[in-house]
PDB file of C-alpha atoms and ligand atoms in Angstrom:
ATOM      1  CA  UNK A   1       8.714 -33.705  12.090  1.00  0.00           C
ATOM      2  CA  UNK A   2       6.048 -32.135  14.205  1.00  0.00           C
ATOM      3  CA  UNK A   3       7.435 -30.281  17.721  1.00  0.00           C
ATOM      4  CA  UNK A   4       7.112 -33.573  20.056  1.00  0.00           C
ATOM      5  CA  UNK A   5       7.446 -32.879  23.669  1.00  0.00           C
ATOM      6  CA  UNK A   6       8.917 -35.900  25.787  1.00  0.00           C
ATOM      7  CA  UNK A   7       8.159 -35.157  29.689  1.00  0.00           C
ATOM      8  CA  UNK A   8       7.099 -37.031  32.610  1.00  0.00           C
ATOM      9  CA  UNK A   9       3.460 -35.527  34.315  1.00  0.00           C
ATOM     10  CA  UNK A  10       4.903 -35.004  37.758  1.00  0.00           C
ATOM     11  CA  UNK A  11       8.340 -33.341  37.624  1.00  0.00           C
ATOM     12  CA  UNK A  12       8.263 -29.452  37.403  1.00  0.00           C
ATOM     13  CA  UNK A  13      11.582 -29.780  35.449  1.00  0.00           C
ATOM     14  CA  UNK A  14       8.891 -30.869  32.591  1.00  0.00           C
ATOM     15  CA  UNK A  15       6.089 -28.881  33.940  1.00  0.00           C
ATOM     16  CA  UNK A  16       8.236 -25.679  33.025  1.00  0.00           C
ATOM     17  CA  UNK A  17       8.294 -26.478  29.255  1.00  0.00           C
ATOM     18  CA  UNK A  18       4.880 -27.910  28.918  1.00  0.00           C
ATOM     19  CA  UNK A  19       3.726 -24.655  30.235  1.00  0.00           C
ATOM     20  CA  UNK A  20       6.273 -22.672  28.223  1.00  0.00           C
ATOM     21  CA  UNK A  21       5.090 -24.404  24.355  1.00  0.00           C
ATOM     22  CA  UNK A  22       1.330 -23.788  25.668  1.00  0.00           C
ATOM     23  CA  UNK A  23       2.304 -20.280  26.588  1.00  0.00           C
ATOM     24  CA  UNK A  24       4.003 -19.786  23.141  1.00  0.00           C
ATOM     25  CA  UNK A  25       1.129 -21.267  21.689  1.00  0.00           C
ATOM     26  CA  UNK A  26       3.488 -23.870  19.461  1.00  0.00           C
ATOM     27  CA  UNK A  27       2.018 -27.216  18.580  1.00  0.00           C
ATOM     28  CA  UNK A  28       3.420 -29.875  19.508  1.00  0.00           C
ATOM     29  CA  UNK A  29       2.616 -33.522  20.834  1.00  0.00           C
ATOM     30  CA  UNK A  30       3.402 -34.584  24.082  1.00  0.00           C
ATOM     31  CA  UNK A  31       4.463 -38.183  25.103  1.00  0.00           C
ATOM     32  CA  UNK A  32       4.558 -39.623  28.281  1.00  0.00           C
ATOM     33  CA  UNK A  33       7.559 -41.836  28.616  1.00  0.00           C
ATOM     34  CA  UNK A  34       7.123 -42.517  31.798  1.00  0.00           C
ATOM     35  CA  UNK A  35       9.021 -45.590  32.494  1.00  0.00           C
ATOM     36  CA  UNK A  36      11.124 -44.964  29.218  1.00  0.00           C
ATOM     37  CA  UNK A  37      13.940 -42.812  30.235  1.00  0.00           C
ATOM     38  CA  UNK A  38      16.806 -45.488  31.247  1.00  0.00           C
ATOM     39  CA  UNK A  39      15.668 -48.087  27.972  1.00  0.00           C
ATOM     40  CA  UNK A  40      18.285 -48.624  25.151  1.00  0.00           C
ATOM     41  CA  UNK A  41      15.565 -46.637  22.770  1.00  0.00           C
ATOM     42  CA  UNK A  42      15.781 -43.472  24.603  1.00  0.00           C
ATOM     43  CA  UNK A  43      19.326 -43.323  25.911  1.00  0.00           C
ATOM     44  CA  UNK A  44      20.201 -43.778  22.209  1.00  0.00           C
ATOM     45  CA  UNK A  45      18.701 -40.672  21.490  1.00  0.00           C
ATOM     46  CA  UNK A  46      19.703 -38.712  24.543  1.00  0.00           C
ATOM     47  CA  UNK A  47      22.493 -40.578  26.637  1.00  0.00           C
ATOM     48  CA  UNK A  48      21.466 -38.440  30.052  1.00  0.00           C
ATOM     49  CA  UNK A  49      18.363 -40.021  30.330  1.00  0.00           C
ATOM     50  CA  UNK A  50      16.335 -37.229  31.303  1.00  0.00           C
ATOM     51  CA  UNK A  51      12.997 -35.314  30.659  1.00  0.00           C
ATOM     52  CA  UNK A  52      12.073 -32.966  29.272  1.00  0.00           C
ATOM     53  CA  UNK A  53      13.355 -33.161  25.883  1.00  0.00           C
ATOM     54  CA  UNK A  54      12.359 -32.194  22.639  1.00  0.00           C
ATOM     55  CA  UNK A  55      12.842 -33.858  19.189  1.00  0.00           C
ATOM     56  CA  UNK A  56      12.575 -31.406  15.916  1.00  0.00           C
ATOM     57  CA  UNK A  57      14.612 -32.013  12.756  1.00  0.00           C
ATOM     58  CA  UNK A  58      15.918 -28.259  12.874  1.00  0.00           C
ATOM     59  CA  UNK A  59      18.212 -29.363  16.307  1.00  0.00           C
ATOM     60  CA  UNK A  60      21.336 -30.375  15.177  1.00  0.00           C
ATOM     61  CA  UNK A  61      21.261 -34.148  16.948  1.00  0.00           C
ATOM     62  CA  UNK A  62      17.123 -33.820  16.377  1.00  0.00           C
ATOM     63  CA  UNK A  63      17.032 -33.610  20.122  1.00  0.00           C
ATOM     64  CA  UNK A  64      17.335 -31.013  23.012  1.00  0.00           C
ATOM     65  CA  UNK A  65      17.344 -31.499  26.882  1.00  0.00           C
ATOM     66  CA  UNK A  66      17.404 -29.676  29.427  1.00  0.00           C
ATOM     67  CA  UNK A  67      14.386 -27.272  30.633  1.00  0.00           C
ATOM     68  CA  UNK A  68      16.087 -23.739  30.300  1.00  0.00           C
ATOM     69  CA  UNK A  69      18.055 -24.828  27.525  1.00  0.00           C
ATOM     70  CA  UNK A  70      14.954 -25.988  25.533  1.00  0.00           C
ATOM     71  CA  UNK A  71      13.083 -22.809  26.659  1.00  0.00           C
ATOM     72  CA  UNK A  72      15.748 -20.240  25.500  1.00  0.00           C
ATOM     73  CA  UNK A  73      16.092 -22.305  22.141  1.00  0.00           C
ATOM     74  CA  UNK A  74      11.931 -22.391  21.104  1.00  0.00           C
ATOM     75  CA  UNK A  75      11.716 -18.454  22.253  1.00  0.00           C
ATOM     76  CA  UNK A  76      14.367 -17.528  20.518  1.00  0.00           C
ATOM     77  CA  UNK A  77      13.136 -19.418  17.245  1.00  0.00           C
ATOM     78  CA  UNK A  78       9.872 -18.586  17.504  1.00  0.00           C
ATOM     79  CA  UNK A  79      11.374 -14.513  18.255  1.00  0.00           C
ATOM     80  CA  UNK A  80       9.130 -14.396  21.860  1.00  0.00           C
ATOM     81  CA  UNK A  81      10.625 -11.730  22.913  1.00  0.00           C
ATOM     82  CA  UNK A  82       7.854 -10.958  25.669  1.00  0.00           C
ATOM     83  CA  UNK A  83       8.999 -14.810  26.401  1.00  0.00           C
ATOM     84  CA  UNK A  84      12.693 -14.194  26.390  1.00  0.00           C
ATOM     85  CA  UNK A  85      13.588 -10.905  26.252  1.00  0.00           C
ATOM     86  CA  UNK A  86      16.486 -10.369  23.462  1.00  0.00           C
ATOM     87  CA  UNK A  87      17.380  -6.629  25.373  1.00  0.00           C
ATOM     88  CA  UNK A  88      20.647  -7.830  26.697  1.00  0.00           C
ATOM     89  CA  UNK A  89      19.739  -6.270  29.971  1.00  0.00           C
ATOM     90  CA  UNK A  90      16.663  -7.769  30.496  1.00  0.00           C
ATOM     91  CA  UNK A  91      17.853 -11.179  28.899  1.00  0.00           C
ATOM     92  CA  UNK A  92      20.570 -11.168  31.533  1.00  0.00           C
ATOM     93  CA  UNK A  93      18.380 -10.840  34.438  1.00  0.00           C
ATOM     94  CA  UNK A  94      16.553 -13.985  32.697  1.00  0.00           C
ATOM     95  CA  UNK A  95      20.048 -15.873  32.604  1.00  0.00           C
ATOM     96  CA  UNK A  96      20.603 -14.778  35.717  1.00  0.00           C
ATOM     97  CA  UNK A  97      17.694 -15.983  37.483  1.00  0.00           C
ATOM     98  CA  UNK A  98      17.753 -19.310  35.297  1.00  0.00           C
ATOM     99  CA  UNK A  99      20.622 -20.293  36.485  1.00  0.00           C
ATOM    100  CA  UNK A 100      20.322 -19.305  39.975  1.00  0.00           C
ATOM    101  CA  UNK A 101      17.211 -21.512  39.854  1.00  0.00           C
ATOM    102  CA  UNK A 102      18.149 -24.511  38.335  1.00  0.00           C
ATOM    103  CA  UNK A 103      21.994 -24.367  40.474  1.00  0.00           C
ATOM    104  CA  UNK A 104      21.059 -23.371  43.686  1.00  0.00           C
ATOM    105  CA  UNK A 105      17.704 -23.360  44.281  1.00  0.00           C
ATOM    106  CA  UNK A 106      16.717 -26.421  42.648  1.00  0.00           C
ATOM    107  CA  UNK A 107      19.083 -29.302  44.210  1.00  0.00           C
ATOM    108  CA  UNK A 108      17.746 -27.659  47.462  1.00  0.00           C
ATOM    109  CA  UNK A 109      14.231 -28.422  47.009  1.00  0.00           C
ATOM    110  CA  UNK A 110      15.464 -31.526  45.113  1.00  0.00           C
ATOM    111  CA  UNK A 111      16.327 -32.775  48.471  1.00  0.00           C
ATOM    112  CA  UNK A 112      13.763 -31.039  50.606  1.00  0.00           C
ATOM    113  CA  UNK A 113      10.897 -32.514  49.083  1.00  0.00           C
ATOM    114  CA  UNK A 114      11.956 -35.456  46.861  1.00  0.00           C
ATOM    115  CA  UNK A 115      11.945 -37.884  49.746  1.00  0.00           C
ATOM    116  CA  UNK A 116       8.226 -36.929  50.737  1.00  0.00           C
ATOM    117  CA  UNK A 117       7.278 -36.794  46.780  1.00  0.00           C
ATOM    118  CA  UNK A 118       8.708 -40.659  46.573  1.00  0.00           C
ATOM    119  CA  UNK A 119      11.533 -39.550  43.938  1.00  0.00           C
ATOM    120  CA  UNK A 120      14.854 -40.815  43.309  1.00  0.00           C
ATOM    121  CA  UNK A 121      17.284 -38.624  44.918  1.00  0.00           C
ATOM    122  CA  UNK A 122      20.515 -38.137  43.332  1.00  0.00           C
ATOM    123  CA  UNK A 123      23.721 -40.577  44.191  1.00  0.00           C
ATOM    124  CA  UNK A 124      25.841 -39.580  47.186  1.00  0.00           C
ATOM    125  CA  UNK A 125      23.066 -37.631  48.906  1.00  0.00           C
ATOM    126  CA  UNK A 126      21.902 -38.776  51.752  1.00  0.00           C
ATOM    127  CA  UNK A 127      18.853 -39.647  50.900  1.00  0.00           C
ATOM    128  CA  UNK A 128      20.000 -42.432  48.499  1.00  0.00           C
ATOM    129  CA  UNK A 129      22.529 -44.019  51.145  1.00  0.00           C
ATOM    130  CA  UNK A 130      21.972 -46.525  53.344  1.00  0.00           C
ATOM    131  CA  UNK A 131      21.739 -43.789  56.212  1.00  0.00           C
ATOM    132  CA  UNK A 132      19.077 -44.196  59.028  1.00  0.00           C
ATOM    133  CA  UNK A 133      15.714 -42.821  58.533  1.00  0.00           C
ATOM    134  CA  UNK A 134      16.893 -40.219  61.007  1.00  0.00           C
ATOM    135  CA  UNK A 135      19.440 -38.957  59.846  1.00  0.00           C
ATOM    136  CA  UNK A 136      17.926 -38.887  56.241  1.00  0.00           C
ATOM    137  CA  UNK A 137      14.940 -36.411  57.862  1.00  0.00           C
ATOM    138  CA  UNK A 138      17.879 -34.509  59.543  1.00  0.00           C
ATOM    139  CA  UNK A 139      19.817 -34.100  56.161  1.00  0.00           C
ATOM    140  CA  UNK A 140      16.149 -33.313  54.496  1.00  0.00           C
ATOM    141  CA  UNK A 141      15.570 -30.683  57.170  1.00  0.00           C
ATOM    142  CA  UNK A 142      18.991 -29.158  56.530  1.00  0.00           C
ATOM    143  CA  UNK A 143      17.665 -28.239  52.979  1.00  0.00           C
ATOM    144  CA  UNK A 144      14.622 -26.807  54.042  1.00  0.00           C
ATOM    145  CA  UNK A 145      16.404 -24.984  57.034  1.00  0.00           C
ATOM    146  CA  UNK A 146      18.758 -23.159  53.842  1.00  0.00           C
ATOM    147  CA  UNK A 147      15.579 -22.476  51.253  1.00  0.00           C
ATOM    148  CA  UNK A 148      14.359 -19.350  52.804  1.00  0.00           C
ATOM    149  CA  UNK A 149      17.963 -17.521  52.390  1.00  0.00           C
ATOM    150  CA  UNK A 150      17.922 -18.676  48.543  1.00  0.00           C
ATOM    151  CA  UNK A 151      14.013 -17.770  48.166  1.00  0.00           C
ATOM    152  CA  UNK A 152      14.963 -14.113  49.394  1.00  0.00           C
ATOM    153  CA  UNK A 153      16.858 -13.713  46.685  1.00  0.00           C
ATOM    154  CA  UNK A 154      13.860 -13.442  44.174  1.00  0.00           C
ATOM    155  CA  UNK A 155      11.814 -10.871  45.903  1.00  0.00           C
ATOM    156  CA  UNK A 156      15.022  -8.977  46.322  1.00  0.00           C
ATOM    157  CA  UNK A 157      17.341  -9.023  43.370  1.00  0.00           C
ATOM    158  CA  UNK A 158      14.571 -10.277  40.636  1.00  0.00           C
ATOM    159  CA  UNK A 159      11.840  -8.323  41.168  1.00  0.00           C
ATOM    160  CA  UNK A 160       9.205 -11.135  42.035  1.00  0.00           C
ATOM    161  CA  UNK A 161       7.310  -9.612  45.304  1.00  0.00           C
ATOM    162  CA  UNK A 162       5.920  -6.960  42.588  1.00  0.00           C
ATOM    163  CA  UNK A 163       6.559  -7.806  38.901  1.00  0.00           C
ATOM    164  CA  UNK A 164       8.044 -10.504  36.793  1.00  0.00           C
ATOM    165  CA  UNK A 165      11.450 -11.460  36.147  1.00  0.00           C
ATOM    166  CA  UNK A 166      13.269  -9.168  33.438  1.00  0.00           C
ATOM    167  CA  UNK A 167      11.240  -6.472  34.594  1.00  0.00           C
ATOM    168  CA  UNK A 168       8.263  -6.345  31.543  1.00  0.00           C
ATOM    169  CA  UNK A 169       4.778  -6.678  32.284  1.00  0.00           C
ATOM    170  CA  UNK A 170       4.414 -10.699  31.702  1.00  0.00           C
ATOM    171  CA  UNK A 171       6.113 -13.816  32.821  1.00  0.00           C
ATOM    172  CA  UNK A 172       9.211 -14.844  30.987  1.00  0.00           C
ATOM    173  CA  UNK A 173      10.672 -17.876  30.658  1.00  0.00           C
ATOM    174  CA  UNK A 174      12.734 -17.643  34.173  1.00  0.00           C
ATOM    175  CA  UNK A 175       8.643 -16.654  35.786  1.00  0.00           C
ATOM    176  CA  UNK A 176       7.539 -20.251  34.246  1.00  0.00           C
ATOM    177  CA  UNK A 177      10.642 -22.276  35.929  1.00  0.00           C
ATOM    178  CA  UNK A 178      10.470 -20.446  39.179  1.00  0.00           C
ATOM    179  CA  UNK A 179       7.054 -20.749  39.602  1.00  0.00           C
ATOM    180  CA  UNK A 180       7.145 -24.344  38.607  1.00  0.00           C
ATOM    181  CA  UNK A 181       9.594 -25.026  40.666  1.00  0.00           C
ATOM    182  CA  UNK A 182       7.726 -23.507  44.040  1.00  0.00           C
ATOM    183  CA  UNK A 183       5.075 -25.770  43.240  1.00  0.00           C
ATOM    184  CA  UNK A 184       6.785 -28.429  44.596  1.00  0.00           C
ATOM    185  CA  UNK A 185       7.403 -26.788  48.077  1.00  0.00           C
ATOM    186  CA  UNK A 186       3.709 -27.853  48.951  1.00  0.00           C
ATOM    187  CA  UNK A 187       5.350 -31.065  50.635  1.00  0.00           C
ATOM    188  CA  UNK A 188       7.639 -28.736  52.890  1.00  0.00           C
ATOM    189  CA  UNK A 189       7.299 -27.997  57.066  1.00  0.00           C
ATOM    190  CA  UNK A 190       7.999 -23.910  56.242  1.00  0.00           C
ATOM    191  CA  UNK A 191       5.085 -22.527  54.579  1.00  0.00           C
ATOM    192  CA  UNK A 192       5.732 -20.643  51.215  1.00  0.00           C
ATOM    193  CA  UNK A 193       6.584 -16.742  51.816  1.00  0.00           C
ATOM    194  CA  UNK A 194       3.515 -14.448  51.206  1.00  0.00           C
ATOM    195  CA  UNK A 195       5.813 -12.918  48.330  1.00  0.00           C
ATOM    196  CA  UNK A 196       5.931 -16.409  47.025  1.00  0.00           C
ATOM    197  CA  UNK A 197       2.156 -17.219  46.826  1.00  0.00           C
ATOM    198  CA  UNK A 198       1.222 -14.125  45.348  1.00  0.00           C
ATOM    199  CA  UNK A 199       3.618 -14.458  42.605  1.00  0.00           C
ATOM    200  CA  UNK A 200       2.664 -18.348  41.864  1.00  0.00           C
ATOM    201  CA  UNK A 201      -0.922 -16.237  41.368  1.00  0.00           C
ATOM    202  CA  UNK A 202       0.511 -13.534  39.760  1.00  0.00           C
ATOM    203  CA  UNK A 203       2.473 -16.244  36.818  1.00  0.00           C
ATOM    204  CA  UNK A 204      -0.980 -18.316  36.840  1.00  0.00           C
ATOM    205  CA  UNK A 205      -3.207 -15.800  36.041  1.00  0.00           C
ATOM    206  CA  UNK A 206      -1.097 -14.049  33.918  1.00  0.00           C
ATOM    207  CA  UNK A 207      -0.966 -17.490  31.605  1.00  0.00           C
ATOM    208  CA  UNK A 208      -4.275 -18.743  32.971  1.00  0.00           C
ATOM    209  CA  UNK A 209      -4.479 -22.586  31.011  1.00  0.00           C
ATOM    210  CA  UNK A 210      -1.242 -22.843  29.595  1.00  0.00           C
ATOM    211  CA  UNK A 211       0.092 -23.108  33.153  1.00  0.00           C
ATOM    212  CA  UNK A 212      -3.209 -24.583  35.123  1.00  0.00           C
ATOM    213  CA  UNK A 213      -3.220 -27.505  32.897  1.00  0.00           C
ATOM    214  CA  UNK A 214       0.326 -28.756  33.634  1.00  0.00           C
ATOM    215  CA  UNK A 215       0.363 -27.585  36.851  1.00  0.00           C
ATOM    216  CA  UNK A 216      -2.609 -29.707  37.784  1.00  0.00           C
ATOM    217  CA  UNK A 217      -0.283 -33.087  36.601  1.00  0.00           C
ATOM    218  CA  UNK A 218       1.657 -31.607  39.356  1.00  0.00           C
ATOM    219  CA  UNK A 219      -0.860 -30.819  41.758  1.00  0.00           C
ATOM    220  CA  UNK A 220      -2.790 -34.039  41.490  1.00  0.00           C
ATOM    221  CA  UNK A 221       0.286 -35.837  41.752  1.00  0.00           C
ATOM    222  CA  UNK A 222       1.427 -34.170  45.321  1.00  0.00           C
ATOM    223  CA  UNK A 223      -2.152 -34.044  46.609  1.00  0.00           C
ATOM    224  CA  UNK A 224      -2.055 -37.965  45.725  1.00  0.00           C
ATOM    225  CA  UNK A 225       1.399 -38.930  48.079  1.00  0.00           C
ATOM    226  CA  UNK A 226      -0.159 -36.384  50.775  1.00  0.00           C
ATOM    227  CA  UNK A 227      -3.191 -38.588  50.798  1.00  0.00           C
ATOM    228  CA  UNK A 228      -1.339 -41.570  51.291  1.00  0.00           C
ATOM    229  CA  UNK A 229       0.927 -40.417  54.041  1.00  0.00           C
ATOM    230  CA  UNK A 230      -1.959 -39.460  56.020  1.00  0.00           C
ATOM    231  CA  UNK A 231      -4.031 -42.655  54.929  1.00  0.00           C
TER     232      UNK A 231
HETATM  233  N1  GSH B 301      18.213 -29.863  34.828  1.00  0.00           N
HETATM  234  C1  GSH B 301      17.281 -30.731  34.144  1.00  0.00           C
HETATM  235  C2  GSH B 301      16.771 -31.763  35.118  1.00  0.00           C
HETATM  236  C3  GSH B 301      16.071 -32.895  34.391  1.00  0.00           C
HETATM  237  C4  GSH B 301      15.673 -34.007  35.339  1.00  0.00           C
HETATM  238  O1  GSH B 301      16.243 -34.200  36.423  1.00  0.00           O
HETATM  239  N2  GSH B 301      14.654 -34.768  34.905  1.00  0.00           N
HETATM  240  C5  GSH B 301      14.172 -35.897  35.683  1.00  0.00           C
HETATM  241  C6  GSH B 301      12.713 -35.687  36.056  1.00  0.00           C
HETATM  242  S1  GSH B 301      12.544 -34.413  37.226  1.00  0.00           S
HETATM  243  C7  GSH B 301      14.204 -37.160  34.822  1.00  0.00           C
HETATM  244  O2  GSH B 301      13.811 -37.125  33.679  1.00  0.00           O
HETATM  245  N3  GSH B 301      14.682 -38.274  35.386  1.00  0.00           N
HETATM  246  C8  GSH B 301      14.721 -39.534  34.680  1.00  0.00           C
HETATM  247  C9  GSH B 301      13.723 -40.486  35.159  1.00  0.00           C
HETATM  248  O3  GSH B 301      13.075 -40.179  36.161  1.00  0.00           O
HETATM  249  O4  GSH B 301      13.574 -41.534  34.552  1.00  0.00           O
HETATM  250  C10 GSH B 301      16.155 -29.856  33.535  1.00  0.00           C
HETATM  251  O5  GSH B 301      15.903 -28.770  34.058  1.00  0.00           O
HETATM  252  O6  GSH B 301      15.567 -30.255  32.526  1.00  0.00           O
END
């Protein structure tokens, strides 16, 4: 079976591995399952019910989820080291800036921006209970209040005012989720920090198509729910 890519146009959790199989140059076919996720079919094959995931016969269940986890596993086969460094050192500034990323950074712009993107937010936020209006802009402003403290982090442990993450002289695998993951502050009050727009630029141009493409499923999709708030 060929690589196929399942993912979902407007989530950056997707965005990071479409851009990371075009960056790696693999082929692979994408589907849209939009719609799909929670249906007997899919759940069948992957019980969390989440994108992206990808289906090859080599995986041991024939399916993989989870965007770092899928990232790490097609650089490693495909021996990308520029991708994913396999220097211990630098791979552990990857990990480390993975995890960071996907634990700490990410549920906070999960619930900065998810309301104003019109996603699901997660059960047991605020968001998602039967709280006022106000008090679900409060709770969204207390996540957006906390991002700059975690955003600092980048610039000053990772390297990403200057340089790329793992310290070589292209964007590895923890560039591609960061930067995806920025893309979605867009929809925030606070503006992105100048460190933070130069290195989206830096990642971009670096990849040039294999990021612009996905990225503009992103863009379109944000530039689309900022036209209707405004309509
Ligand atoms: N930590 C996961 C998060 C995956 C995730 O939350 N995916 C969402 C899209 S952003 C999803 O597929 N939700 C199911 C749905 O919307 O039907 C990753 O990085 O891959």
């Amino acid at each position: 079976m060929a690589l196929k890519l399942n993912m979902l146009p407007p989530s950056v959790n997707n965005m990071s591995v479409r851009v990371f199989v075009r960056a790696a140059g693999l082929p692979h076919e994408e589907e849209n399952v939009w719609g799909q996720t929670q249906a007997d079919e899919y759940l069948s094959k992957y019980p969390a019910g989440l994108t992206p995931t990808i289906e090859t016969d080599e995986l041991p269940k024939g399916i993989l989820g989870e965007s770092c986890a899928i990232m790490m596993y097609l650089a490693s086969r495909e021996g990308r080291d520029d991708l994913y460094p396999t220097d211990l050192g630098r791979r552990a500034m990857v990990d480390g800036a993975n995890f960071f990323t996907l634990s700490i950074l990410y549920p906070l712009v999960a619930r900065a921006t998810y309301p104003r993107l019109s996603f699901a937010g997660y059960p047991g936020e605020v968001a998602t209970s039967e709280a006022s209006d106000e008090d679900k802009e409060t709770a969204r402003k207390a996540a957006e209040q906390a991002l700059p403290a975690r955003l600092d982090v980048y610039p000053k442990f990772y390297g990403t005012d200057k340089g790329f993450i793992g310290g070589g002289d292209s964007p590895t695998i923890a560039d591609i989720r960061l930067a995806a993951t920025l893309e979605f502050l867009a929809v925030a009050d606070t503006p992105l920090p100048g460190w933070a727009k130069d290195y989206i630029e830096r990642v971009e141009s670096a990849l040039g198509e294999a990021y612009s493409e996905p990225a503009s499923d992103v863009r379109g999709y944000i530039a689309q729910v900022q036209g209707a708030a405004v309509a």
